[in-house]
Amino acid sequence: MQADILFPINAEAFTYLIPEDLESKIKPGVRVLAPFKRAKKVGIVQRIGVRGQGSRGKGQGLEGIILKPIEAVLDEEPLVPENLLKLIQWVGQYYMSTSGLALKNAVPSAFFTGKKAGKSRIVYDEEVKEAKPLELTVEQSSALSEINSTDKGVFLLHGVTGSGKTEIYIRAIKALPPDKEAIVLVPEIAITAQMIDRFRVNFGDSVVFYHSGLSIGERITQWRKMREGEVKVVIGVRSAVFAPFNDLGLIVIDEEQEASYKQFEGLRYNARDTALARAQLEGIKIVLGSATPSMEAYYNAKNGKIRYLELTQRIEHRPLPGVDIIDMTKEEKQSFSLSNKLLDALKENLGNDHQSLIMLNRRGYSPFFMCTDCGHTYKCPACSITLIYHKDTNTLNCHYCGSYLNPQSMCPTCKGTRIKHLGTGTQRAEEEIRSLMPGLAFKRMDKDTTQKKLSHYRIIKQMEEKKIDVLLGTQMVAKGHDFPDVTLSAVISADIALNMPDFRSAERALQLFTQLAGRAGRGEVPGRAYIQTYEPEHYVFDYVRGHDYKGFYEKEIELRKELSYPPFGRMLRIIFSFKTKDSARQIVNVISNRIKKSNLPLSQTGKGGIEILGPSPAPIEKIKNLWRWHIILKGKNAKALRQTAAVILEKIRDVKEVKIDIDVDPINML
Ligand code: ADP
Ligand code: ZN
């Protein structure tokens, strides 16, 4: 007998011989120790076969080739259940990556490295409060009974902010047969904080929390709990889609439109789409929840491909917040970040003893550290990106590669000494708000203030306990939170979202502003939202102001149709990275010629309706010292796109000195 063994490396499975004495112990999903190159490696049994038959992996295992034997079996029961093995394979194929890389993303690395797991210390609020009995609204009940009426299928739960979607997720899980399990995906760790409390109230210790920020020991503990059926529900970000449950009944994707479900490096998978595939593979139901669905999801719902459930009202018929668009070209201001209008509103809100939430989607102090004599700004030496000044560390940081420079008092170009900070980030806004509103209980929440474990959770708790008057942060403050005393929400620089060079920028902006506005007025006192912008006539604001998602959809879908963008077409991006600018040009030439010779359509709609754009320089030309070019494939059919990409890759297989990344269904073209 022989077995295909998958290792957590960027490769497909390798075939090994099963020694007779191990035959009874080897089954799909167990870990084994096997010789690999000159060392030994831990891998997972993917499948078992008879010698010489049906094996995969680079010509190994064929008649006449001597297979190396597996050395030891490490598990009695499979570490990875069979359904998850299938999903891992699906991910490898769909994203034109490998099953090995998918395995690496799916299973905690410590299971392969044998690194000793330290003690698990997961601490949340000790006391779990009693669940307050809620009577569902009419809309909630009817959505829930639709979900409960079936055990398969895809639902879009479209509910305005504060309409009680989470309550529906909880009840739908409770309504599952007792042995069924559930996965709940949320887009940000920051949101899990409140979610986990609400779930713990309802499910006690049978719910776990799972994300990549946990320590090695914690991940292993959680994995084992799920695997051994000790817990029934997992809440997590992205990688929780690979939860090792084998009797799943339901998957919930909260805020399904979020870009953070997509991984931007290595295996570029989207956890929402992976979850949809998992639901289909396992024949179960899946609920996509959102106040502002992705164009794709809403389009599918309109066309009857997925089932549409709607919550049009906030709980208790509370009004949605009024939205003020503040025209920054006209407003007076005494600080860089805040208009007087917003400042006055903040002061008034504080005077009424209510809380405020402010989003400024850029961390650091200022995005331009500029010489006023010659206009010189600092670029990252490794990336084609302007550096962001961080005042706390007095450094100029690159948000792409993490490197930094120490600013000089003299301009390196003209030796001028008049340096100016232009633009604003969370640190500057904090400084200004603190000085304009002394005595304020203020907190900043961005990547820089939440490096420590559970720091999100602590900030959220302080907010709940009303120990914070004003919480300011990047987009992590905008989403999901339910603070009844927040009656004011604000966006400081809406233009950051509006000006992204991406066909989805209007959609993203609408979603983000609606989310942020939706944090206000969730309790008894109605809320108000303020959005500061230099482009108040942008069409997005018409729909944000009116909370009119559907109106926005109707406008946006026409634009997408005209240009065959998703949901009317699919996309696939091939990214090439080179060590030098010159070699990039030369090698790109070779690549272009090969593609031309292969009779694939170039820069035009050709065979099978596939359009190949490029190769052209990527909008961010250089990241981490690599020069980047890309090809974008557009077409109706995802499979045809992958086939075309495969042909291109085959044609350039022997081209050297280029790193190639594939992004299937890209959501960022930078
Ligand atoms: P969404 O996820 O749609 O923004 P939530 O699920 O956070 O909304 O619900 C908003 C608030 O309303 C929460 O505090 C929740 O506990 C409460 N809530 C939900 N359903 C009901 C109900 N049927 N009756 C009373 N309060 C409810
Ligand atoms: Zn950089």
XYZ file of C-alpha atoms and ligand atoms in Angstrom:
698
model
C 0.000 0.000 0.000
C 1.020 3.572 -0.481
C -0.167 6.931 0.777
C -0.145 10.491 -0.499
C 1.235 12.742 2.188
C 0.563 16.444 2.253
C 3.106 18.696 3.966
C 2.457 22.289 5.027
C 4.602 23.618 2.189
C 3.794 25.099 -1.195
C 3.447 21.756 -3.022
C 0.961 19.012 -3.739
C 1.144 15.659 -1.960
C 4.102 13.264 -2.146
C 3.662 9.526 -2.324
C 5.194 7.172 0.234
C 5.164 3.490 0.916
C 3.169 2.273 3.908
C 5.205 -0.296 5.849
C 3.102 -3.340 6.705
C 3.209 -2.792 10.437
C 1.710 0.688 10.012
C -1.046 -0.287 7.609
C -3.757 -0.552 10.226
C -2.898 2.822 11.710
C -2.815 4.887 8.567
C -5.983 6.679 7.594
C -6.703 9.965 5.843
C -6.145 12.921 8.138
C -3.648 11.408 10.577
C -0.214 12.897 10.953
C 2.812 10.885 9.957
C 6.538 11.338 10.090
C 8.212 10.804 6.743
C 11.678 11.279 5.243
C 11.809 14.448 3.199
C 14.934 15.550 1.357
C 17.595 14.850 3.927
C 15.409 15.398 6.966
C 12.162 14.160 8.416
C 8.920 16.041 8.130
C 5.474 15.814 9.638
C 2.658 15.635 7.133
C -0.959 14.579 6.836
C -2.200 11.487 5.031
C -4.296 12.767 2.135
C -5.247 9.431 0.592
C -4.355 5.793 0.612
C -3.997 3.632 -2.447
C -2.699 0.377 -3.772
C 0.889 0.438 -4.942
C 1.310 1.896 -8.414
C -2.236 3.107 -8.764
C -3.940 6.395 -8.559
C -1.116 8.245 -6.974
C -0.351 11.877 -7.638
C 2.606 14.121 -7.178
C 5.281 14.546 -9.784
C 5.578 11.058 -11.207
C 6.290 9.442 -7.925
C 4.759 6.142 -7.005
C 4.622 4.974 -10.579
C 5.656 1.458 -11.353
C 9.379 1.030 -11.019
C 10.011 4.039 -8.796
C 11.223 3.221 -5.363
C 9.084 4.869 -2.741
C 10.411 5.851 0.634
C 8.511 4.385 3.544
C 6.564 6.362 6.118
C 8.419 6.215 9.417
C 5.803 6.686 12.075
C 2.157 7.491 12.638
C 1.575 10.323 15.118
C -2.189 10.275 15.706
C -4.655 7.577 16.579
C -7.581 9.570 15.268
C -7.305 11.906 12.258
C -6.168 15.377 13.234
C -7.830 16.724 10.095
C -11.307 15.353 9.378
C -11.982 14.126 5.882
C -14.398 16.914 4.973
C -11.712 19.446 5.844
C -9.186 17.596 3.710
C -11.574 18.020 0.808
C -11.955 21.713 1.505
C -8.189 22.131 1.672
C -7.907 20.536 -1.738
C -10.674 22.734 -3.111
C -8.889 25.853 -1.853
C -5.587 24.769 -3.394
C -7.219 24.234 -6.766
C -9.610 27.159 -6.838
C -6.969 29.693 -5.894
C -4.421 28.116 -8.266
C -2.184 27.480 -5.335
C -1.379 24.094 -3.807
C -3.069 21.828 -1.297
C 0.075 22.059 0.811
C -0.171 25.831 1.142
C -3.870 25.486 1.902
C -3.022 22.961 4.628
C -0.501 25.388 6.052
C -3.186 28.056 6.318
C -5.782 25.684 7.700
C -3.974 23.823 10.457
C -1.932 25.415 13.278
C 1.757 25.130 12.449
C 2.640 23.750 15.859
C 1.022 20.470 14.875
C 3.780 20.058 12.306
C 6.772 21.555 14.026
C 6.219 19.734 17.278
C 6.863 23.006 19.087
C 5.769 22.554 22.654
C 2.626 24.460 23.338
C 2.749 26.646 26.411
C -0.129 26.855 28.842
C -3.261 28.249 27.368
C -4.366 31.479 28.975
C -7.498 32.739 27.372
C -9.225 35.180 29.627
C -12.448 36.952 29.049
C -14.967 38.340 31.439
C -15.251 35.768 34.141
C -18.908 36.117 34.927
C -21.224 35.241 32.131
C -24.354 37.297 32.438
C -27.807 35.807 32.130
C -29.230 35.977 28.651
C -31.993 38.525 28.700
C -35.033 36.956 27.153
C -35.827 38.840 23.972
C -38.983 38.645 22.012
C -38.112 38.616 18.349
C -39.566 41.277 16.132
C -41.870 40.221 13.336
C -39.127 40.686 10.780
C -36.644 38.736 12.875
C -39.088 35.866 13.383
C -39.887 35.515 9.751
C -36.214 35.594 8.721
C -35.399 33.038 11.387
C -38.143 30.675 10.428
C -36.966 30.755 6.811
C -33.486 29.814 7.937
C -34.802 27.124 10.249
C -37.051 25.664 7.586
C -34.200 24.051 5.705
C -30.840 22.442 6.272
C -29.205 23.536 3.008
C -28.824 26.620 0.919
C -27.422 30.124 0.903
C -29.187 33.057 2.559
C -28.446 36.735 2.363
C -29.649 38.365 5.575
C -29.823 42.038 4.670
C -30.609 43.997 7.800
C -30.027 47.659 8.531
C -27.560 48.445 11.318
C -29.103 47.632 14.682
C -31.851 45.446 13.253
C -30.870 42.446 15.365
C -28.953 40.233 12.954
C -26.756 38.783 15.674
C -29.821 37.599 17.558
C -30.870 35.704 14.452
C -27.462 34.039 14.156
C -27.715 32.910 17.767
C -31.232 31.530 17.416
C -30.462 29.785 14.153
C -27.565 27.982 15.826
C -29.739 27.097 18.808
C -32.319 25.627 16.468
C -29.817 23.159 14.974
C -30.092 19.497 15.959
C -28.142 18.975 19.207
C -25.070 17.340 17.709
C -24.603 19.875 14.898
C -21.820 22.410 14.908
C -21.571 25.986 13.675
C -18.944 28.427 12.437
C -19.420 32.183 12.827
C -16.987 34.354 10.887
C -16.493 38.005 11.717
C -14.280 40.378 9.741
C -12.164 41.839 12.546
C -10.765 40.708 15.863
C -12.102 43.933 17.327
C -15.664 42.798 16.681
C -15.245 39.377 18.186
C -14.977 41.003 21.602
C -18.667 41.850 21.816
C -19.738 38.903 19.761
C -18.001 36.463 22.074
C -19.814 37.886 25.090
C -23.189 37.569 23.428
C -22.422 34.035 22.383
C -21.064 33.030 25.764
C -24.246 34.212 27.381
C -26.115 31.843 25.114
C -23.757 28.930 24.616
C -21.556 28.993 27.718
C -18.377 26.998 27.352
C -19.425 25.302 24.166
C -18.254 28.290 22.151
C -14.615 29.046 21.340
C -12.838 31.971 19.900
C -10.319 31.290 17.135
C -8.009 33.573 15.203
C -4.418 33.921 14.142
C -3.598 36.289 16.984
C -3.812 33.490 19.535
C -0.628 31.957 20.884
C 0.579 28.594 19.671
C -0.753 26.885 22.773
C -4.140 28.530 22.526
C -4.598 27.615 18.894
C -3.800 24.000 19.640
C -6.149 23.918 22.613
C -8.983 25.411 20.588
C -8.346 23.075 17.677
C -8.496 20.029 19.916
C -11.681 21.218 21.584
C -13.333 21.593 18.200
C -11.925 18.360 16.876
C -13.017 16.345 19.873
C -16.519 17.753 19.867
C -16.048 19.475 23.198
C -17.326 22.711 21.725
C -20.047 23.241 19.153
C -19.583 26.817 18.023
C -16.526 28.713 16.877
C -16.324 32.456 16.371
C -13.342 33.689 14.494
C -11.805 35.664 11.698
C -10.763 34.264 8.339
C -8.949 31.050 9.305
C -11.880 29.816 11.407
C -13.449 28.752 8.116
C -11.098 25.782 8.454
C -12.488 24.758 11.850
C -12.031 20.987 12.210
C -15.690 20.214 12.802
C -17.049 17.189 11.050
C -20.735 17.591 11.665
C -21.364 21.158 10.653
C -24.927 22.401 10.454
C -24.537 26.105 9.749
C -22.001 28.746 8.767
C -22.609 32.438 9.422
C -20.578 35.156 7.707
C -21.154 38.446 9.433
C -20.586 41.523 7.233
C -19.903 39.289 4.263
C -18.800 42.221 2.073
C -15.688 42.934 4.126
C -12.366 43.005 2.313
C -10.656 41.596 5.372
C -12.056 38.159 4.559
C -9.526 38.093 1.768
C -5.926 37.221 2.549
C -3.556 39.501 0.663
C -0.393 37.438 0.696
C 0.650 33.884 0.080
C -2.544 31.923 -0.335
C -4.912 34.630 -1.492
C -8.134 33.014 -0.378
C -11.372 34.685 0.548
C -12.885 33.156 3.675
C -16.411 34.050 2.586
C -16.075 32.240 -0.719
C -14.274 29.365 0.955
C -17.162 29.129 3.403
C -19.637 29.069 0.522
C -17.650 26.205 -0.987
C -17.533 24.412 2.348
C -21.285 24.746 2.806
C -21.797 23.278 -0.619
C -19.314 20.437 -0.116
C -20.946 19.515 3.177
C -24.510 20.095 2.024
C -25.356 22.574 4.764
C -26.798 26.054 5.056
C -24.931 29.324 5.200
C -26.112 32.801 6.149
C -24.387 35.874 4.737
C -25.274 38.788 6.956
C -24.857 42.460 6.134
C -26.274 45.945 6.393
C -24.587 46.740 3.083
C -24.151 43.538 1.077
C -21.452 43.156 -1.535
C -22.683 43.911 -5.045
C -22.125 40.227 -5.809
C -24.295 38.942 -2.972
C -27.141 41.357 -3.595
C -27.033 40.647 -7.321
C -27.281 36.915 -6.654
C -30.149 37.472 -4.249
C -32.009 39.602 -6.793
C -31.566 36.918 -9.394
C -32.882 34.255 -7.089
C -29.582 32.406 -6.894
C -29.531 32.796 -3.143
C -32.393 33.413 -0.730
C -33.031 36.951 0.394
C -34.100 37.865 3.924
C -34.614 41.459 4.891
C -34.757 43.414 8.134
C -35.831 46.924 7.248
C -36.263 48.260 10.774
C -34.030 48.850 13.716
C -35.014 47.154 16.958
C -37.827 49.064 18.711
C -38.265 51.027 15.480
C -35.414 53.258 16.535
C -34.596 55.768 13.829
C -31.455 55.450 11.758
C -29.125 58.373 12.468
C -29.383 61.570 10.490
C -26.263 62.047 8.386
C -24.536 65.413 7.955
C -22.064 65.716 5.121
C -19.606 68.425 6.131
C -18.082 70.340 3.222
C -14.474 70.888 4.273
C -13.799 73.295 1.419
C -16.125 75.737 3.184
C -16.018 74.854 6.883
C -14.130 76.859 9.426
C -11.692 74.987 11.565
C -9.228 75.680 14.384
C -7.374 72.442 14.035
C -6.137 70.354 11.173
C -8.496 67.455 11.677
C -11.806 68.814 12.909
C -14.282 71.286 11.482
C -15.910 73.610 13.980
C -19.184 71.950 13.220
C -17.944 68.540 14.276
C -16.120 69.980 17.260
C -19.282 71.718 18.480
C -21.314 68.583 18.020
C -18.730 66.593 19.983
C -18.798 69.100 22.813
C -22.554 69.068 22.929
C -22.668 65.297 22.927
C -20.156 65.199 25.756
C -22.232 67.771 27.645
C -25.201 65.435 27.396
C -23.046 62.669 28.826
C -23.187 60.561 25.685
C -20.390 58.755 23.934
C -18.908 59.458 20.485
C -17.141 57.295 17.955
C -14.806 58.806 15.351
C -13.179 57.098 12.426
C -10.061 58.311 10.706
C -8.862 55.576 8.462
C -5.168 56.373 8.580
C -2.845 55.667 11.439
C 0.157 57.737 12.377
C 0.457 61.510 12.701
C 0.605 62.874 9.184
C 0.913 61.333 5.730
C 3.140 64.069 4.313
C 6.289 65.185 6.016
C 7.226 67.816 3.476
C 9.947 70.375 2.863
C 8.146 73.653 2.151
C 11.094 74.990 0.144
C 11.381 72.281 -2.482
C 8.369 70.047 -1.872
C 10.465 67.000 -1.045
C 8.599 64.196 0.715
C 10.047 61.013 2.099
C 9.544 57.777 0.216
C 10.203 54.325 1.574
C 13.544 53.110 0.214
C 12.032 49.657 -0.318
C 8.549 50.568 -1.583
C 7.084 53.196 -3.891
C 5.079 54.599 -1.012
C 5.175 57.903 0.865
C 6.188 57.443 4.472
C 3.812 58.324 7.271
C 5.121 60.368 10.178
C 4.536 58.801 13.596
C 4.958 61.286 16.377
C 5.118 58.916 19.343
C 8.201 57.191 17.953
C 9.394 60.198 15.930
C 9.811 58.029 12.874
C 8.693 57.971 9.270
C 7.058 54.595 8.819
C 6.225 52.544 5.786
C 2.833 50.943 6.260
C 3.653 48.359 3.620
C 6.938 46.866 4.700
C 7.233 48.116 8.255
C 10.598 49.810 7.750
C 11.184 53.319 9.033
C 13.515 56.296 8.808
C 14.442 58.928 11.336
C 13.383 62.320 10.060
C 16.133 64.918 9.647
C 15.752 68.576 10.529
C 17.312 69.469 7.184
C 15.777 68.572 3.838
C 17.984 65.975 2.126
C 17.365 67.578 -1.283
C 17.637 71.352 -0.810
C 19.024 71.570 2.748
C 15.994 73.647 3.681
C 14.836 73.539 7.272
C 11.202 74.439 6.969
C 9.423 71.112 7.309
C 5.670 70.908 7.358
C 3.204 68.193 8.284
C 0.379 67.934 5.812
C -2.694 65.852 6.284
C -3.791 64.030 9.352
C -3.757 60.595 10.913
C -5.141 59.147 14.126
C -2.245 60.420 16.264
C -2.681 63.996 15.126
C -6.438 63.880 15.539
C -5.916 62.551 19.049
C -3.512 65.357 19.912
C -5.916 67.987 18.596
C -9.029 66.580 20.234
C -7.270 66.265 23.559
C -6.141 69.873 23.443
C -9.501 71.230 22.240
C -11.504 69.225 24.763
C -9.440 69.018 27.938
C -10.579 66.569 30.583
C -12.059 64.220 28.052
C -11.898 60.468 28.595
C -10.350 59.642 25.246
C -9.048 56.443 23.664
C -7.412 55.727 20.346
C -7.866 52.334 18.728
C -5.679 51.499 15.758
C -3.057 48.929 14.894
C -0.469 50.787 16.963
C -2.513 50.779 20.170
C -3.742 47.215 19.873
C -0.534 45.261 19.486
C -0.918 43.554 22.844
C -3.174 40.587 23.110
C -6.750 41.304 24.176
C -6.150 45.031 23.883
C -9.146 45.338 21.552
C -11.221 43.504 24.061
C -10.159 45.857 26.877
C -10.949 48.974 24.873
C -14.358 47.608 23.911
C -15.068 46.755 27.539
C -14.101 50.252 28.683
C -16.372 51.644 26.035
C -19.233 49.443 27.229
C -18.644 50.526 30.808
C -18.738 54.164 29.700
C -15.184 54.788 30.839
C -14.499 56.362 27.451
C -16.231 59.500 26.118
C -14.667 59.568 22.689
C -13.228 56.568 20.897
C -11.226 57.421 17.796
C -9.670 54.906 15.472
C -9.170 53.394 12.074
C -11.869 51.300 10.444
C -11.749 48.899 13.364
C -14.025 51.304 15.260
C -16.583 51.390 12.451
C -17.836 47.873 12.407
C -20.206 45.721 14.350
C -20.005 47.319 17.782
C -23.164 47.804 19.740
C -22.760 50.642 22.258
C -26.189 51.966 23.237
C -24.794 55.269 24.532
C -23.004 56.248 21.359
C -25.152 58.969 19.865
C -22.574 60.594 17.625
C -20.401 58.978 15.009
C -18.068 60.775 12.632
C -15.679 60.277 9.747
C -12.771 62.709 9.745
C -11.393 62.238 6.273
C -13.872 60.513 4.020
C -11.673 61.290 1.028
C -9.236 58.507 1.897
C -11.915 55.939 1.063
C -13.282 57.814 -1.953
C -9.958 58.147 -3.688
C -8.753 54.567 -3.736
C -7.769 53.642 -7.293
C -10.093 50.672 -7.498
C -13.399 49.983 -9.213
C -14.868 49.045 -5.852
C -13.946 52.292 -4.094
C -17.472 53.755 -4.173
C -18.940 50.500 -2.900
C -16.365 50.300 -0.109
C -16.911 53.913 0.857
C -20.682 53.460 1.036
C -20.254 50.361 3.170
C -17.769 51.961 5.513
C -19.741 55.180 6.028
C -23.002 53.306 6.499
C -21.362 51.019 9.033
C -19.870 53.915 10.930
C -23.102 55.908 10.882
C -24.861 52.773 12.075
C -22.926 52.811 15.349
C -24.873 55.871 16.468
C -28.278 55.902 18.114
C -28.584 52.197 18.817
C -29.992 52.843 22.299
C -32.875 54.965 23.423
C -31.480 58.314 22.311
C -31.396 58.887 18.549
C -28.000 59.362 16.963
C -26.362 61.594 14.416
C -23.482 60.991 12.013
C -21.027 63.548 10.592
C -18.874 62.951 7.553
C -16.116 65.415 6.705
C -15.105 65.528 3.058
C -13.536 67.757 0.440
C -15.743 66.146 -2.180
C -19.269 66.574 -0.803
C -20.859 66.238 -4.250
C -19.630 62.658 -4.674
C -22.623 60.447 -5.551
C -21.936 58.071 -2.674
C -23.121 60.684 -0.195
C -26.608 60.887 -1.707
C -27.151 57.290 -0.689
C -25.324 57.432 2.634
C -27.471 60.388 3.658
C -30.682 58.558 2.800
C -29.544 55.150 4.123
C -30.419 54.039 0.633
C -28.418 50.917 -0.098
C -30.773 49.810 -2.836
C -30.582 53.142 -4.632
C -26.822 52.917 -4.558
C -26.921 49.362 -5.858
C -29.077 50.346 -8.836
C -26.662 53.091 -9.828
C -23.503 51.111 -9.243
C -24.690 47.960 -10.986
C -25.045 49.910 -14.242
C -21.429 51.012 -14.051
C -20.311 47.463 -13.382
C -22.304 46.177 -16.297
C -20.840 48.676 -18.707
C -17.320 47.667 -17.812
C -17.991 43.940 -17.243
C -16.728 44.146 -13.713
C -17.966 41.742 -11.046
C -20.721 40.606 -10.607
C -20.958 40.562 -14.444
C -17.516 39.180 -14.966
C -14.823 37.472 -13.013
C -11.233 38.561 -12.603
C -7.896 36.950 -12.057
C -4.648 38.748 -11.494
C -1.137 37.463 -12.121
C 1.487 39.438 -10.249
C 5.138 39.339 -11.281
C 7.873 40.529 -8.947
C 11.440 41.274 -9.987
C 14.632 42.177 -8.200
C 15.519 45.213 -10.327
C 13.662 47.676 -12.487
C 15.758 46.795 -15.542
C 15.419 43.062 -15.225
C 11.682 43.622 -14.784
C 11.500 45.309 -18.197
C 13.539 42.636 -19.910
C 11.738 39.698 -18.397
C 8.328 41.268 -18.921
C 9.262 41.527 -22.603
C 9.987 37.828 -22.709
C 6.752 37.068 -20.923
C 4.724 39.274 -23.284
C 6.248 37.620 -26.328
C 5.503 34.173 -25.039
C 1.889 35.106 -24.415
C 1.596 36.669 -27.865
C 2.947 33.535 -29.487
C 0.526 31.351 -27.601
C -2.364 32.918 -29.514
C -4.157 34.017 -26.397
C -6.043 37.263 -26.809
C -4.044 40.237 -25.650
C -5.653 43.461 -24.479
C -8.844 42.630 -26.242
C -11.930 40.553 -25.827
C -11.034 37.358 -27.539
C -11.691 33.666 -27.362
C -14.244 32.613 -24.812
C -14.776 36.257 -23.938
C -11.542 36.445 -22.000
C -9.724 39.707 -21.936
C -6.054 39.897 -21.017
C -4.869 43.286 -19.787
C -1.166 43.903 -19.489
C 1.475 43.093 -18.501
C 1.685 46.576 -17.045
C 3.344 48.034 -13.965
C 1.250 47.550 -10.828
C -0.104 50.783 -9.283
C 2.311 50.270 -6.400
C 5.376 49.640 -8.512
C 7.680 48.504 -5.770
C 7.045 46.728 -2.464
C 9.774 45.345 -0.218
C 12.415 45.969 -2.866
C 10.585 43.990 -5.507
C 9.435 45.641 -8.731
C 5.909 44.626 -9.557
C 4.040 44.106 -12.803
C 0.733 42.447 -13.364
C -1.644 40.915 -15.859
C -5.366 41.150 -15.263
C -7.664 38.584 -16.824
C -11.341 39.392 -17.161
C -14.060 37.058 -18.333
C -17.474 35.608 -17.659
C -16.430 32.187 -16.534
C -14.177 31.550 -13.568
C -13.013 28.188 -14.811
C -12.089 29.553 -18.229
C -10.105 32.292 -16.505
C -8.176 29.757 -14.484
C -7.512 27.702 -17.603
C -6.214 30.719 -19.474
C -4.009 31.620 -16.525
C -2.732 28.050 -16.453
C -1.796 28.294 -20.135
C 0.088 31.522 -19.492
C 1.926 29.997 -16.549
C 2.837 26.961 -18.596
C 4.251 29.136 -21.389
C 6.495 31.023 -19.023
C 7.376 28.150 -16.749
C 11.080 28.278 -17.541
C 11.387 32.060 -17.264
C 13.779 32.791 -14.442
C 14.261 35.550 -11.915
C 10.614 36.323 -11.481
C 8.317 35.561 -8.595
C 4.758 34.843 -9.666
C 1.653 35.250 -7.518
C -1.838 34.392 -8.605
C -4.830 36.233 -7.227
C -8.152 34.620 -8.114
C -11.103 36.977 -7.545
C -8.817 39.846 -6.529
C -10.343 42.611 -4.500
C -7.376 44.898 -4.592
C -5.519 45.770 -7.759
C -2.631 47.596 -6.139
P -27.155 44.260 14.064
O -26.209 43.106 14.157
O -28.256 44.039 13.064
O -26.501 45.590 13.906
P -27.654 43.616 16.799
O -27.869 42.166 16.638
O -26.346 44.076 17.344
O -27.938 44.350 15.433
O -28.845 44.166 17.683
C -28.877 45.488 18.154
C -29.291 45.523 19.620
O -30.659 45.137 19.753
C -28.506 44.578 20.503
O -28.226 45.230 21.703
C -29.451 43.424 20.732
O -29.232 42.803 21.976
C -30.785 44.084 20.690
N -31.867 43.219 20.200
C -31.797 42.345 19.173
N -33.007 41.760 18.969
C -33.849 42.289 19.874
C -35.242 42.110 20.166
N -35.977 41.272 19.463
N -35.776 42.831 21.182
C -35.019 43.700 21.884
N -33.722 43.920 21.668
C -33.114 43.225 20.666
Zn 8.286 50.057 2.562
